[in-house]
Amino acid sequence: MTRVIVHCLCGLLLSLSWQAQSQDLSTQVRYQTLESDGVNIFYREAGKPSDTAIVLLHGFPSSSHMYRDLLPKLSDDFYLIAPDYPGYGYSEKKSIQEYKYTFENVASTMDEFLSQKGLKRYVLMVHDFGAPIGFRIATKHPEKVAGIIVMNGNIYEEGLGKGITALVKLIRTPKAEAKIIADNLSFDALKWQHTHGTRSPSSINPDSWHHDYAVMSQNGVKDVNLDMLFDYKNNLPLYSVWQKFLRVNQPPLLVVWGKNDAIFTENGAAAYKNDVKSVDYNILNTGHFALNEDATLISEKMRAFLNRIEFK
C-alpha cells in the first residue's frame, strides 16, 4: 500500500512539474517567421494568444530587438507580438527592385501579417517609424484598435526635431544620400540615437546599436533605409488624418515619452492631449529609445493601462 501511495505521489508531482513547465513555456519569448505579402516576416511573441493582444511596432533604425526586455515583463498576463518590417531585423530583405520600401507599402504588409495571425482586436504600441505605420493600420481598421501606446512616436509637426525637418526638405541626389548615410546610418549615428539624452549613457547596453549596425551593414540594407527615410515626407500630409482618427474614435491612449529626444521632441507628446480627452501621460527623463533605460517603469505603466482597457 505504501508503495502505491508513493507511486501515486510521484506521478502527481511529475504531472504538476510538466504543467509548470508548460505554463512557463507559454510566457517565454518565441521566435518565428511568417510569409506576408510575399515577404518572410520574422517576429517575436510571448504570452498566450487567448490573452489581450499587444502589437509592438518598432522604430528606426531598430527592429523587434528593441522590445527584447519588455516582452518577458508582460507575457504573464498579455499576448505580445513584435514583428520586424520588411528589410529590418531578421525579416527578409528583398532588393529595392523587388519590394517597394515606402511607409504605405510596409504598413500594408504589416496589416496583412496581423490578419494572417488572426488578430481581430489588439492594442497598438508604436515607436518612431512605428507611428506612421501603426496609424495607417489603425485608420484602416478602427474597430480592431482597443488602445494605443505611444513611445516617441510622432504624428504632429510640433514634434519634428531639426533633423527630421531638414530631412523632409531634401531632394534626393547622390550628395543628399551621402548626407543621410552619414547623419543616420553610420555606426556613430546609430550609437548617438541610442545614447543621446539618456541619464547614464555608460549604462546603455551597446548591443543595441551594434545589433542595428550589423543589420544595416548587410547587402542592400542601406538602400532600404534610404528609400524609407526619403519617403518620410509623405507621412506629413497624413498627420491631420491620424489626428482626426484620434478625435473621432477617442481610443484609450498611453504616452510614455523620452523628453530628451532630439528626433521627436516632447512637443509631439503634448500634442496628443489636444486630440484625446483622456490621456495617461508620462514624460520620462531619457532619450529616443526610452526602453533602453526605463523598460521596467514602462512595463509597469503599460500593465496598469492595459488592465483598465475594455478589450472585448
Short mmCIF file of C-alpha atoms in Angstrom, two decimals:
data_model
loop_
_atom_site.label_atom_id
_atom_site.label_comp_id
_atom_site.label_asym_id
_atom_site.label_seq_id
_atom_site.Cartn_x
_atom_site.Cartn_y
_atom_site.Cartn_z
CA MET A 1 0.00 0.00 0.00
CA THR A 2 2.86 2.38 0.89
CA ARG A 3 4.48 1.73 -2.48
CA VAL A 4 1.20 2.52 -4.24
CA ILE A 5 0.86 5.81 -2.34
CA VAL A 6 4.46 6.76 -3.10
CA HIS A 7 3.97 5.85 -6.76
CA CYS A 8 0.81 7.98 -6.96
CA LEU A 9 2.53 10.90 -5.26
CA CYS A 10 5.47 10.67 -7.66
CA GLY A 11 3.08 10.60 -10.59
CA LEU A 12 1.21 13.63 -9.27
CA LEU A 13 4.42 15.58 -8.72
CA LEU A 14 5.64 14.69 -12.21
CA SER A 15 2.33 15.82 -13.68
CA LEU A 16 2.48 19.11 -11.78
CA SER A 17 6.07 19.58 -12.92
CA TRP A 18 5.09 19.12 -16.55
CA GLN A 19 2.17 21.53 -16.11
CA ALA A 20 4.50 24.12 -14.58
CA GLN A 21 6.93 23.70 -17.47
CA SER A 22 4.08 24.09 -19.94
CA GLN A 23 2.93 27.27 -18.22
CA ASP A 24 6.47 28.62 -18.23
CA LEU A 25 6.79 27.91 -21.96
CA SER A 26 3.66 29.96 -22.67
CA THR A 27 5.30 33.06 -21.20
CA GLN A 28 8.70 32.58 -22.82
CA VAL A 29 9.63 34.65 -25.87
CA ARG A 30 9.28 32.68 -29.09
CA TYR A 31 10.97 33.49 -32.41
CA GLN A 32 9.10 32.65 -35.59
CA THR A 33 8.58 33.62 -39.21
CA LEU A 34 5.51 34.04 -41.41
CA GLU A 35 5.21 34.94 -45.07
CA SER A 36 3.17 38.08 -45.58
CA ASP A 37 2.63 39.92 -48.83
CA GLY A 38 5.38 37.82 -50.40
CA VAL A 39 7.92 38.70 -47.69
CA ASN A 40 9.21 36.35 -44.99
CA ILE A 41 8.49 38.27 -41.77
CA PHE A 42 10.37 37.48 -38.56
CA TYR A 43 8.57 38.14 -35.29
CA ARG A 44 8.91 37.71 -31.56
CA GLU A 45 5.92 36.68 -29.49
CA ALA A 46 5.26 35.91 -25.86
CA GLY A 47 2.26 35.04 -23.76
CA LYS A 48 -0.93 33.17 -24.61
CA PRO A 49 -2.83 34.11 -27.79
CA SER A 50 -6.05 34.00 -25.76
CA ASP A 51 -4.90 36.97 -23.67
CA THR A 52 -5.20 40.66 -24.58
CA ALA A 53 -3.04 41.19 -27.68
CA ILE A 54 -0.41 43.93 -27.92
CA VAL A 55 1.21 44.61 -31.29
CA LEU A 56 4.60 46.28 -30.86
CA LEU A 57 5.78 48.23 -33.92
CA HIS A 58 9.44 49.18 -33.83
CA GLY A 59 11.23 52.34 -34.82
CA PHE A 60 14.18 53.29 -36.99
CA PRO A 61 16.91 52.07 -37.22
CA SER A 62 15.98 49.19 -34.95
CA SER A 63 13.74 46.12 -35.12
CA SER A 64 11.76 43.95 -32.72
CA HIS A 65 15.11 43.64 -30.91
CA MET A 66 14.25 46.94 -29.19
CA TYR A 67 11.39 45.17 -27.35
CA ARG A 68 13.55 42.29 -26.08
CA ASP A 69 13.41 43.42 -22.42
CA LEU A 70 9.72 44.33 -22.50
CA LEU A 71 8.21 41.08 -23.79
CA PRO A 72 9.08 38.84 -20.82
CA LYS A 73 7.93 41.51 -18.34
CA LEU A 74 4.32 41.38 -19.59
CA SER A 75 3.90 37.88 -21.01
CA ASP A 76 2.33 36.51 -17.83
CA ASP A 77 -0.93 38.39 -18.49
CA PHE A 78 -0.77 39.57 -22.10
CA TYR A 79 -0.07 38.26 -25.59
CA LEU A 80 2.67 40.30 -27.22
CA ILE A 81 3.74 40.15 -30.83
CA ALA A 82 6.59 42.22 -32.27
CA PRO A 83 7.33 41.85 -36.00
CA ASP A 84 10.33 43.09 -37.97
CA TYR A 85 9.36 45.16 -41.01
CA PRO A 86 10.49 44.01 -44.45
CA GLY A 87 14.18 44.85 -44.75
CA TYR A 88 14.66 45.21 -40.98
CA GLY A 89 15.94 42.94 -38.23
CA TYR A 90 15.67 39.29 -39.22
CA SER A 91 12.90 39.73 -41.79
CA GLU A 92 13.58 39.05 -45.45
CA LYS A 93 15.50 41.81 -47.21
CA LYS A 94 14.27 41.92 -50.76
CA SER A 95 16.08 44.32 -53.07
CA ILE A 96 14.57 47.74 -53.73
CA GLN A 97 13.73 46.44 -57.20
CA GLU A 98 11.71 43.53 -55.73
CA TYR A 99 9.88 45.38 -52.97
CA LYS A 100 8.74 48.99 -52.72
CA TYR A 101 10.07 50.34 -49.42
CA THR A 102 7.56 53.04 -48.55
CA PHE A 103 5.58 53.60 -45.37
CA GLU A 104 2.38 52.86 -47.25
CA ASN A 105 3.66 49.53 -48.56
CA VAL A 106 5.26 48.43 -45.29
CA ALA A 107 2.02 49.26 -43.44
CA SER A 108 0.11 47.14 -45.96
CA THR A 109 2.48 44.21 -45.39
CA MET A 110 2.16 44.56 -41.61
CA ASP A 111 -1.62 44.76 -41.89
CA GLU A 112 -1.63 41.53 -43.87
CA PHE A 113 0.70 39.97 -41.29
CA LEU A 114 -1.71 40.79 -38.45
CA SER A 115 -4.61 39.36 -40.46
CA GLN A 116 -2.69 36.13 -41.02
CA LYS A 117 -2.00 35.94 -37.29
CA GLY A 118 -5.76 36.09 -36.77
CA LEU A 119 -5.68 39.22 -34.60
CA LYS A 120 -9.16 40.71 -34.64
CA ARG A 121 -8.62 43.21 -31.80
CA TYR A 122 -5.43 44.49 -30.27
CA VAL A 123 -3.59 47.33 -28.59
CA LEU A 124 -1.02 49.06 -30.78
CA MET A 125 2.33 50.16 -29.36
CA VAL A 126 4.19 52.49 -31.71
CA HIS A 127 7.68 53.96 -31.67
CA ASP A 128 9.30 56.26 -34.25
CA PHE A 129 8.64 54.64 -37.70
CA GLY A 130 6.00 52.55 -35.94
CA ALA A 131 3.75 55.61 -35.61
CA PRO A 132 3.12 56.27 -39.34
CA ILE A 133 2.91 52.52 -39.93
CA GLY A 134 0.61 51.86 -36.98
CA PHE A 135 -1.69 54.81 -37.61
CA ARG A 136 -2.15 53.72 -41.21
CA ILE A 137 -3.33 50.37 -39.89
CA ALA A 138 -5.49 51.99 -37.20
CA THR A 139 -7.30 54.31 -39.61
CA LYS A 140 -7.97 51.36 -41.90
CA HIS A 141 -9.31 49.16 -39.06
CA PRO A 142 -10.52 51.40 -36.21
CA GLU A 143 -12.75 48.58 -34.95
CA LYS A 144 -9.68 46.45 -34.26
CA VAL A 145 -7.83 49.00 -32.12
CA ALA A 146 -8.61 48.62 -28.42
CA GLY A 147 -6.00 51.18 -27.38
CA ILE A 148 -2.75 52.85 -28.39
CA ILE A 149 0.58 53.13 -26.58
CA VAL A 150 2.82 55.86 -27.96
CA MET A 151 6.53 55.91 -27.17
CA ASN A 152 8.31 58.72 -29.02
CA GLY A 153 6.07 58.05 -31.99
CA ASN A 154 5.17 61.34 -33.65
CA ILE A 155 2.13 62.40 -35.72
CA TYR A 156 2.38 66.16 -35.17
CA GLU A 157 4.51 68.77 -36.92
CA GLU A 158 5.18 70.30 -33.48
CA GLY A 159 7.11 67.15 -32.59
CA LEU A 160 9.54 67.17 -35.51
CA GLY A 161 13.13 67.72 -34.45
CA LYS A 162 15.58 69.70 -36.55
CA GLY A 163 16.98 66.58 -38.21
CA ILE A 164 13.59 65.38 -39.45
CA THR A 165 12.60 68.88 -40.53
CA ALA A 166 15.76 69.05 -42.64
CA LEU A 167 15.24 65.51 -43.97
CA VAL A 168 11.78 66.13 -45.40
CA LYS A 169 13.10 69.13 -47.34
CA LEU A 170 15.89 67.19 -49.06
CA ILE A 171 15.70 66.49 -52.78
CA ARG A 172 17.15 63.07 -53.49
CA THR A 173 20.58 63.36 -55.08
CA PRO A 174 23.83 61.43 -54.58
CA LYS A 175 25.02 64.25 -52.31
CA ALA A 176 21.81 64.09 -50.26
CA GLU A 177 22.10 60.31 -49.98
CA ALA A 178 25.67 60.63 -48.68
CA LYS A 179 24.45 63.13 -46.06
CA ILE A 180 21.62 60.82 -44.96
CA ILE A 181 24.03 57.90 -44.60
CA ALA A 182 26.47 59.96 -42.51
CA ASP A 183 23.77 61.54 -40.35
CA ASN A 184 21.56 58.48 -39.82
CA LEU A 185 23.13 55.18 -40.91
CA SER A 186 26.76 55.32 -39.77
CA PHE A 187 27.95 53.49 -36.65
CA ASP A 188 28.42 56.76 -34.76
CA ALA A 189 24.95 57.97 -35.79
CA LEU A 190 23.33 54.76 -34.56
CA LYS A 191 25.18 54.95 -31.25
CA TRP A 192 24.07 58.58 -30.84
CA GLN A 193 20.43 57.65 -31.41
CA HIS A 194 20.58 55.08 -28.61
CA THR A 195 22.56 57.15 -26.10
CA HIS A 196 21.71 60.82 -26.67
CA GLY A 197 19.56 62.26 -23.91
CA THR A 198 19.92 59.30 -21.58
CA ARG A 199 20.60 59.81 -17.87
CA SER A 200 23.60 57.48 -17.95
CA PRO A 201 24.98 56.74 -21.43
CA SER A 202 27.52 54.30 -19.97
CA SER A 203 24.67 52.12 -18.68
CA ILE A 204 23.09 51.65 -22.12
CA ASN A 205 23.74 48.17 -23.48
CA PRO A 206 25.96 48.57 -26.58
CA ASP A 207 24.27 45.51 -28.08
CA SER A 208 21.51 47.95 -29.10
CA TRP A 209 23.46 49.93 -31.69
CA HIS A 210 25.85 47.11 -32.56
CA HIS A 211 22.85 44.96 -33.49
CA ASP A 212 21.36 47.77 -35.58
CA TYR A 213 24.67 48.40 -37.34
CA ALA A 214 25.19 44.70 -38.06
CA VAL A 215 21.83 44.62 -39.83
CA MET A 216 22.47 47.94 -41.55
CA SER A 217 25.76 46.60 -42.93
CA GLN A 218 24.10 43.74 -44.79
CA ASN A 219 23.99 43.91 -48.56
CA GLY A 220 21.32 46.30 -49.83
CA VAL A 221 20.01 47.38 -46.41
CA LYS A 222 21.32 50.94 -46.68
CA ASP A 223 19.29 51.28 -49.89
CA VAL A 224 16.22 50.06 -48.00
CA ASN A 225 16.72 52.71 -45.35
CA LEU A 226 17.44 55.45 -47.85
CA ASP A 227 14.11 54.70 -49.55
CA MET A 228 12.29 54.78 -46.22
CA LEU A 229 13.96 57.96 -44.99
CA PHE A 230 13.32 59.84 -48.21
CA ASP A 231 9.71 58.63 -48.09
CA TYR A 232 9.17 60.09 -44.60
CA LYS A 233 7.93 63.37 -46.07
CA ASN A 234 4.88 61.51 -47.39
CA ASN A 235 3.76 60.94 -43.80
CA LEU A 236 3.30 64.62 -43.05
CA PRO A 237 0.17 65.15 -45.22
CA LEU A 238 -1.46 62.27 -43.30
CA TYR A 239 -0.82 63.74 -39.86
CA SER A 240 -4.18 65.53 -39.96
CA VAL A 241 -5.92 62.28 -40.95
CA TRP A 242 -4.44 60.45 -37.97
CA GLN A 243 -5.25 63.31 -35.63
CA LYS A 244 -8.87 63.19 -36.82
CA PHE A 245 -8.89 59.44 -36.16
CA LEU A 246 -7.96 60.17 -32.55
CA ARG A 247 -10.57 62.90 -32.14
CA VAL A 248 -13.35 60.77 -33.62
CA ASN A 249 -12.53 57.42 -32.03
CA GLN A 250 -11.03 58.54 -28.70
CA PRO A 251 -9.05 55.32 -28.18
CA PRO A 252 -7.55 54.72 -24.73
CA LEU A 253 -4.10 56.31 -25.01
CA LEU A 254 -0.92 55.84 -23.02
CA VAL A 255 2.01 58.16 -23.74
CA VAL A 256 5.47 57.20 -22.46
CA TRP A 257 7.97 59.60 -23.99
CA GLY A 258 11.67 60.24 -23.51
CA LYS A 259 11.73 64.02 -23.05
CA ASN A 260 15.35 64.45 -24.19
CA ASP A 261 14.66 63.03 -27.65
CA ALA A 262 16.12 65.35 -30.29
CA ILE A 263 14.46 63.42 -33.14
CA PHE A 264 10.84 63.61 -31.98
CA THR A 265 10.56 66.27 -29.31
CA GLU A 266 8.37 66.48 -26.23
CA ASN A 267 6.08 68.90 -28.08
CA GLY A 268 4.90 65.94 -30.14
CA ALA A 269 3.93 64.09 -26.97
CA ALA A 270 2.00 67.08 -25.58
CA ALA A 271 0.08 67.49 -28.85
CA TYR A 272 -1.72 64.17 -28.32
CA LYS A 273 -3.58 65.82 -25.44
CA ASN A 274 -5.22 68.21 -27.92
CA ASP A 275 -7.00 65.33 -29.67
CA VAL A 276 -7.64 62.71 -26.99
CA LYS A 277 -9.70 63.77 -23.98
CA SER A 278 -8.20 61.32 -21.51
CA VAL A 279 -4.50 60.52 -21.88
CA ASP A 280 -2.30 58.59 -19.46
CA TYR A 281 0.60 60.98 -19.97
CA ASN A 282 4.14 60.15 -18.83
CA ILE A 283 7.27 62.12 -19.70
CA LEU A 284 10.47 60.29 -18.81
CA ASN A 285 13.94 61.68 -18.24
CA THR A 286 15.60 59.72 -21.04
CA GLY A 287 16.20 59.73 -24.79
CA HIS A 288 14.70 58.46 -28.04
CA PHE A 289 14.88 54.75 -27.16
CA ALA A 290 13.22 55.05 -23.76
CA LEU A 291 13.15 51.27 -23.24
CA ASN A 292 16.95 51.19 -23.11
CA GLU A 293 16.84 52.94 -19.76
CA ASP A 294 13.27 52.58 -18.46
CA ALA A 295 11.94 49.18 -19.55
CA THR A 296 10.78 48.29 -16.03
CA LEU A 297 8.97 51.58 -15.46
CA ILE A 298 7.35 51.48 -18.91
CA SER A 299 6.20 47.89 -18.40
CA GLU A 300 4.54 48.94 -15.11
CA LYS A 301 2.80 51.86 -16.82
CA MET A 302 1.66 49.53 -19.60
CA ARG A 303 0.33 46.90 -17.22
CA ALA A 304 -1.77 49.44 -15.33
CA PHE A 305 -3.04 50.95 -18.59
CA LEU A 306 -3.87 47.59 -20.19
CA ASN A 307 -5.74 46.42 -17.12
CA ARG A 308 -8.06 49.43 -17.47
CA ILE A 309 -8.96 48.78 -21.11
CA GLU A 310 -12.30 47.30 -22.14
CA PHE A 311 -10.80 44.86 -24.61
CA LYS A 312 -13.78 42.82 -25.81
#
